[in-house]
């Protein structure tokens, strides 16, 4: 067989192999075997030295022609295979834009946070400052400065968690009163503040008691502050929270740090006073404790009770939330069950 015939056979056989190549790796292998330095075409070109001077250029030109032909065939096949790989990937990764999107759960503020902020807004609107108190407090501020000396029987109702003999986690937000009063400069105006936060008692947890709950302390001290100011202020708060028709009533009570002290009831927002399960058929709902700041509490904070007077109140936002939303177990607020909390997501 002449060199030219050999080249012709090689061209046909290789062409078939290239066409049959199923993937890029196989194609590359064919290319290296046929067109590489150790391939048959290079071998033919090397063997040309044995040919006559007349034949040499013809065979050489033919060999080059075949090499170019096969190189082009490999390139064409390569493009074809690459396109097939691309088409397959595109088909597999196709996005169906008509499918519904994945739901991303959006959180919301805790129902108690919402109530706290609502009450803060009411008082900020009346010129009150919002003060943050300490959750870890000393016996001195938590009890003694609130007129509860060491042997005072009212301490029993406020047993709590002690860190040491003199350090505890606060049982009420009232110690903030002492801390604010002793620092207040009355030459810059009256003292008006509220202080929301967590308080802690050694209560056995049940539907209406939790060892941790919230209070919002309120305090106003100035010259000529009277019980009428207290009543008016609380009335505004209750009307903003429970509706413009709400009335309040004050009942005598006792707290060591106020004198006189009152329990404050609000007319039932559900039945309007006719009687229902929310107000236990009395028409009134017990909502907070308040009173005029005890003269001794003022004195202990360096304020002259002959010159200044003030009122204080404490409201439980947990109870407000329970009343407003008909929640009958305070523990629901602290269990973080999303099924419960998501009902209060708001807008
Ligand atoms: Zn009622």
Coordinates of C-alpha atoms and ligand atoms in Angstrom, one line a residue:
X1 CA 0.0 0.0 0.0
X2 CA 1.4 3.4 -1.0
X3 CA 1.9 6.1 1.6
X4 CA -1.0 8.0 0.0
X5 CA -3.3 5.1 0.3
X6 CA -2.3 4.6 3.9
X7 CA -3.1 8.2 4.6
X8 CA -6.5 7.8 2.9
X9 CA -7.4 4.9 5.1
X10 CA -6.2 6.7 8.2
X11 CA -8.4 9.7 7.2
X12 CA -11.5 7.6 6.8
X13 CA -11.0 5.5 10.0
X14 CA -10.2 8.5 12.1
X15 CA -13.1 10.5 10.8
X16 CA -15.4 7.7 11.8
X17 CA -13.9 7.6 15.3
X18 CA -14.2 11.3 15.7
X19 CA -17.9 11.2 14.7
X20 CA -18.5 8.3 17.2
X21 CA -16.8 10.0 20.2
X22 CA -19.4 10.2 23.0
X23 CA -17.6 12.7 25.2
X24 CA -14.8 15.2 25.3
X25 CA -12.3 12.8 27.0
X26 CA -12.7 10.2 24.3
X27 CA -12.3 12.9 21.6
X28 CA -9.2 14.2 23.2
X29 CA -7.7 10.8 23.3
X30 CA -8.4 10.3 19.5
X31 CA -6.8 13.7 18.8
X32 CA -3.6 12.8 20.7
X33 CA -3.4 9.3 19.2
X34 CA -3.9 10.5 15.6
X35 CA -2.4 14.0 15.4
X36 CA 0.1 13.9 18.2
X37 CA 3.9 13.7 17.9
X38 CA 3.8 9.9 18.2
X39 CA 0.8 9.6 15.9
X40 CA 0.7 8.0 12.4
X41 CA 0.6 11.3 10.4
X42 CA 3.8 12.5 12.1
X43 CA 5.3 9.1 11.3
X44 CA 4.3 9.4 7.6
X45 CA 5.9 12.9 7.4
X46 CA 9.1 11.5 9.0
X47 CA 9.2 8.6 6.5
X48 CA 9.2 11.1 3.6
X49 CA 13.0 11.2 3.4
X50 CA 12.8 7.8 1.7
X51 CA 10.7 9.1 -1.1
X52 CA 11.9 10.5 -4.4
X53 CA 12.4 14.2 -4.8
X54 CA 9.5 14.3 -7.2
X55 CA 7.0 12.5 -4.9
X56 CA 8.0 14.1 -1.6
X57 CA 6.2 17.5 -2.0
X58 CA 3.0 15.8 -3.2
X59 CA 2.8 13.3 -0.3
X60 CA 3.8 16.1 2.1
X61 CA 1.0 18.3 0.8
X62 CA -1.5 15.5 1.0
X63 CA -0.4 14.6 4.6
X64 CA -0.8 18.2 5.7
X65 CA -4.2 18.4 4.0
X66 CA -5.3 15.3 5.9
X67 CA -3.9 16.7 9.2
X68 CA -5.8 19.9 8.6
X69 CA -8.9 18.0 7.7
X70 CA -8.8 15.9 10.9
X71 CA -7.9 18.8 13.1
X72 CA -11.0 20.7 11.8
X73 CA -13.1 17.6 12.3
X74 CA -11.9 17.3 16.0
X75 CA -12.7 21.0 16.6
X76 CA -16.2 20.7 15.1
X77 CA -16.9 17.6 17.2
X78 CA -15.5 19.3 20.3
X79 CA -17.9 22.3 19.8
X80 CA -20.8 19.9 19.3
X81 CA -20.0 17.9 22.5
X82 CA -19.5 21.1 24.6
X83 CA -22.8 22.4 23.4
X84 CA -24.4 19.1 24.5
X85 CA -22.9 19.4 28.0
X86 CA -24.2 23.0 28.2
X87 CA -27.7 22.0 27.0
X88 CA -27.9 19.2 29.6
X89 CA -26.8 21.5 32.5
X90 CA -29.3 24.2 31.4
X91 CA -32.1 21.7 31.2
X92 CA -31.3 20.3 34.7
X93 CA -31.0 23.7 36.3
X94 CA -34.0 25.2 34.7
X95 CA -36.0 27.5 37.0
X96 CA -39.8 27.4 36.8
X97 CA -40.7 31.0 37.4
X98 CA -44.4 30.0 37.7
X99 CA -43.8 28.0 40.9
X100 CA -44.8 29.8 44.2
X101 CA -41.9 31.3 46.2
X102 CA -40.7 29.8 49.5
X103 CA -42.3 31.3 52.5
X104 CA -39.8 33.1 54.7
X105 CA -41.2 33.3 58.3
X106 CA -41.1 36.9 59.5
X107 CA -40.9 37.5 63.2
X108 CA -42.6 40.2 65.2
X109 CA -42.2 42.0 68.5
X110 CA -43.3 40.1 71.6
X111 CA -46.8 41.0 72.9
X112 CA -45.3 42.3 76.2
X113 CA -42.8 44.4 74.3
X114 CA -45.7 45.9 72.4
X115 CA -47.6 46.7 75.6
X116 CA -44.5 48.2 77.2
X117 CA -43.9 50.4 74.1
X118 CA -47.5 51.5 74.0
X119 CA -47.4 52.6 77.6
X120 CA -44.0 54.3 77.1
X121 CA -45.4 56.2 74.2
X122 CA -48.4 57.5 76.3
X123 CA -46.0 58.8 79.0
X124 CA -43.4 60.2 76.7
X125 CA -46.2 62.2 75.1
X126 CA -46.9 63.7 78.5
X127 CA -43.2 64.7 79.0
X128 CA -42.0 61.7 81.0
X129 CA -38.5 60.4 80.7
X130 CA -38.0 56.6 80.3
X131 CA -35.4 55.4 82.7
X132 CA -33.7 52.0 82.7
X133 CA -33.2 50.4 86.1
X134 CA -30.9 47.7 87.5
X135 CA -32.3 44.1 87.6
X136 CA -29.6 43.3 90.1
X137 CA -30.2 45.6 93.1
X138 CA -29.0 46.1 96.6
X139 CA -31.1 45.4 99.7
X140 CA -30.6 49.1 100.4
X141 CA -32.4 50.4 97.3
X142 CA -34.8 47.5 96.8
X143 CA -36.2 47.6 100.4
X144 CA -34.7 50.1 102.8
X145 CA -35.0 53.2 100.6
X146 CA -38.6 52.1 99.9
X147 CA -39.4 52.3 103.5
X148 CA -39.1 48.5 104.1
X149 CA -36.4 48.1 106.8
X150 CA -34.9 44.7 107.5
X151 CA -37.6 43.5 109.9
X152 CA -40.6 44.9 108.0
X153 CA -43.4 42.3 107.6
X154 CA -44.2 43.4 104.1
X155 CA -40.9 42.0 103.0
X156 CA -42.5 38.5 103.3
X157 CA -44.7 39.2 100.2
X158 CA -41.6 40.1 98.2
X159 CA -39.3 37.2 98.9
X160 CA -36.9 36.9 96.1
X161 CA -33.6 35.4 94.8
X162 CA -30.6 36.6 96.8
X163 CA -27.1 36.7 95.3
X164 CA -25.7 37.6 98.7
X165 CA -27.0 38.9 102.0
X166 CA -27.1 42.5 100.6
X167 CA -27.5 41.8 96.8
X168 CA -30.6 40.4 95.1
X169 CA -32.6 40.5 91.9
X170 CA -35.2 43.2 92.4
X171 CA -38.7 42.4 93.5
X172 CA -40.2 45.5 92.0
X173 CA -39.2 48.5 89.8
X174 CA -39.6 50.9 92.8
X175 CA -35.9 51.1 93.7
X176 CA -35.5 53.1 90.4
X177 CA -37.5 55.8 92.3
X178 CA -34.8 56.2 94.9
X179 CA -32.0 56.1 92.3
X180 CA -33.6 58.8 90.2
X181 CA -34.7 61.0 93.1
X182 CA -31.3 61.3 94.7
X183 CA -29.8 62.4 91.4
X184 CA -32.5 64.8 90.3
X185 CA -31.7 68.5 90.0
X186 CA -35.0 70.4 90.6
X187 CA -33.5 73.6 89.4
X188 CA -33.9 72.0 85.9
X189 CA -37.6 71.3 86.4
X190 CA -39.9 68.6 87.9
X191 CA -39.1 64.9 88.0
X192 CA -41.3 62.9 85.7
X193 CA -40.2 59.4 84.8
X194 CA -41.4 55.9 84.0
X195 CA -39.2 52.8 84.3
X196 CA -40.3 49.6 82.7
X197 CA -38.5 46.3 83.3
X198 CA -38.4 42.7 84.7
X199 CA -38.9 41.9 88.4
X200 CA -38.5 38.7 90.2
X201 CA -40.2 37.0 93.2
X202 CA -39.9 33.6 94.8
X203 CA -43.5 32.7 93.7
X204 CA -44.7 29.3 92.8
X205 CA -45.6 29.6 89.2
X206 CA -49.2 29.1 88.4
X207 CA -51.7 30.6 85.9
X208 CA -51.6 34.0 87.5
X209 CA -48.1 34.0 89.1
X210 CA -44.7 33.8 87.5
X211 CA -41.3 34.1 89.3
X212 CA -40.5 36.7 86.6
X213 CA -42.9 39.3 85.4
X214 CA -42.9 43.0 84.3
X215 CA -43.7 46.3 86.0
X216 CA -43.7 49.8 84.9
X217 CA -42.9 52.3 87.6
X218 CA -44.1 55.8 87.3
X219 CA -42.9 58.8 89.4
X220 CA -43.6 62.5 89.5
X221 CA -42.1 64.8 92.1
X222 CA -42.5 68.6 92.1
X223 CA -43.9 71.3 94.3
X224 CA -47.7 71.1 94.9
X225 CA -48.2 67.6 93.3
X226 CA -51.5 66.3 94.6
X227 CA -53.7 63.2 94.5
X228 CA -55.8 65.0 91.8
X229 CA -52.7 65.0 89.6
X230 CA -52.3 61.3 90.2
X231 CA -55.9 60.5 89.4
X232 CA -55.9 62.7 86.2
X233 CA -52.7 61.1 85.0
X234 CA -54.0 57.6 85.5
X235 CA -57.3 58.4 83.9
X236 CA -55.5 59.6 80.7
X237 CA -53.4 56.4 80.6
X238 CA -56.4 54.1 81.0
X239 CA -58.5 56.0 78.4
X240 CA -55.6 55.8 75.9
X241 CA -55.1 52.1 76.6
X242 CA -58.7 50.8 77.0
X243 CA -60.9 53.4 75.3
X244 CA -62.0 57.0 75.7
X245 CA -65.1 56.0 77.8
X246 CA -63.1 54.4 80.6
X247 CA -63.5 55.7 84.1
X248 CA -61.3 54.9 87.1
X249 CA -61.9 54.6 90.8
X250 CA -59.5 54.7 93.7
X251 CA -59.7 52.3 96.7
X252 CA -57.7 52.8 99.9
X253 CA -54.8 50.4 100.1
X254 CA -51.4 50.0 101.7
X255 CA -47.8 50.2 100.3
X256 CA -44.9 51.0 102.6
X257 CA -43.5 53.6 100.1
X258 CA -46.7 55.6 99.5
X259 CA -49.0 57.5 101.9
X260 CA -51.9 57.5 101.2
X261 CA -51.9 54.4 99.0
X262 CA -54.6 53.3 96.5
X263 CA -55.6 50.4 94.4
X264 CA -56.8 51.7 91.0
X265 CA -59.7 50.0 89.1
X266 CA -60.7 50.8 85.6
X267 CA -64.3 50.4 84.3
X268 CA -64.6 47.2 82.3
X269 CA -63.6 47.7 78.7
X270 CA -65.5 44.6 77.6
X271 CA -68.9 45.1 79.1
X272 CA -68.7 48.8 79.9
X273 CA -69.6 48.2 83.5
X274 CA -72.6 45.9 83.1
X275 CA -70.7 42.9 84.3
X276 CA -69.0 40.1 82.4
X277 CA -66.4 37.3 82.9
X278 CA -63.4 39.8 82.4
X279 CA -64.5 42.0 85.3
X280 CA -65.9 39.0 87.3
X281 CA -69.3 40.6 87.1
X282 CA -68.3 43.7 89.1
X283 CA -68.0 46.2 86.2
X284 CA -64.5 47.1 87.4
X285 CA -61.0 45.7 86.8
X286 CA -58.2 46.0 89.3
X287 CA -55.3 47.4 87.2
X288 CA -52.6 49.0 89.3
X289 CA -51.3 50.3 92.6
X290 CA -50.4 53.9 93.3
X291 CA -50.2 56.6 95.9
X292 CA -48.5 59.8 97.1
X293 CA -44.8 59.3 97.7
X294 CA -44.2 58.7 101.4
X295 CA -42.5 61.7 103.1
X296 CA -39.8 59.3 104.5
X297 CA -39.0 58.0 101.0
X298 CA -38.5 61.6 99.8
X299 CA -36.3 62.5 102.9
X300 CA -34.1 59.4 102.4
X301 CA -33.5 60.6 98.8
X302 CA -32.5 64.1 100.1
X303 CA -35.8 65.8 99.1
X304 CA -37.5 68.0 101.6
X305 CA -41.1 66.7 102.0
X306 CA -42.2 70.0 103.4
X307 CA -41.3 71.6 100.0
X308 CA -41.9 68.8 97.5
X309 CA -44.5 66.1 97.0
X310 CA -45.0 63.5 94.5
X311 CA -47.0 60.5 93.3
X312 CA -45.9 57.0 92.2
X313 CA -47.6 54.1 90.5
X314 CA -46.8 50.6 89.3
X315 CA -48.6 48.8 86.6
X316 CA -48.1 45.2 85.4
X317 CA -48.0 45.0 81.6
X318 CA -48.4 41.2 81.8
X319 CA -51.8 41.7 83.5
X320 CA -52.7 44.4 80.9
X321 CA -51.9 41.9 78.1
X322 CA -53.9 39.1 79.8
X323 CA -56.9 41.4 80.2
X324 CA -56.8 42.9 76.8
X325 CA -56.3 39.6 74.9
X326 CA -58.2 37.2 77.2
X327 CA -55.0 35.2 78.0
X328 CA -55.7 33.2 81.1
X329 CA -52.2 31.9 81.9
X330 CA -49.3 34.3 82.5
X331 CA -46.8 31.5 81.7
X332 CA -47.8 31.6 78.1
X333 CA -45.9 34.9 77.7
X334 CA -42.6 33.2 78.8
X335 CA -42.8 29.8 77.1
X336 CA -42.0 31.2 73.6
X337 CA -44.4 29.0 71.8
X338 CA -44.5 30.5 68.3
X339 CA -48.1 29.3 67.9
X340 CA -49.1 31.5 70.8
X341 CA -46.8 34.5 70.0
X342 CA -47.7 34.7 66.3
X343 CA -51.2 35.7 67.2
X344 CA -49.9 39.1 68.4
X345 CA -47.7 39.9 65.4
X346 CA -49.5 43.1 64.7
X347 CA -49.1 44.9 61.4
Ligands
LIG1 ZN1 -67.0 43.4 82.3

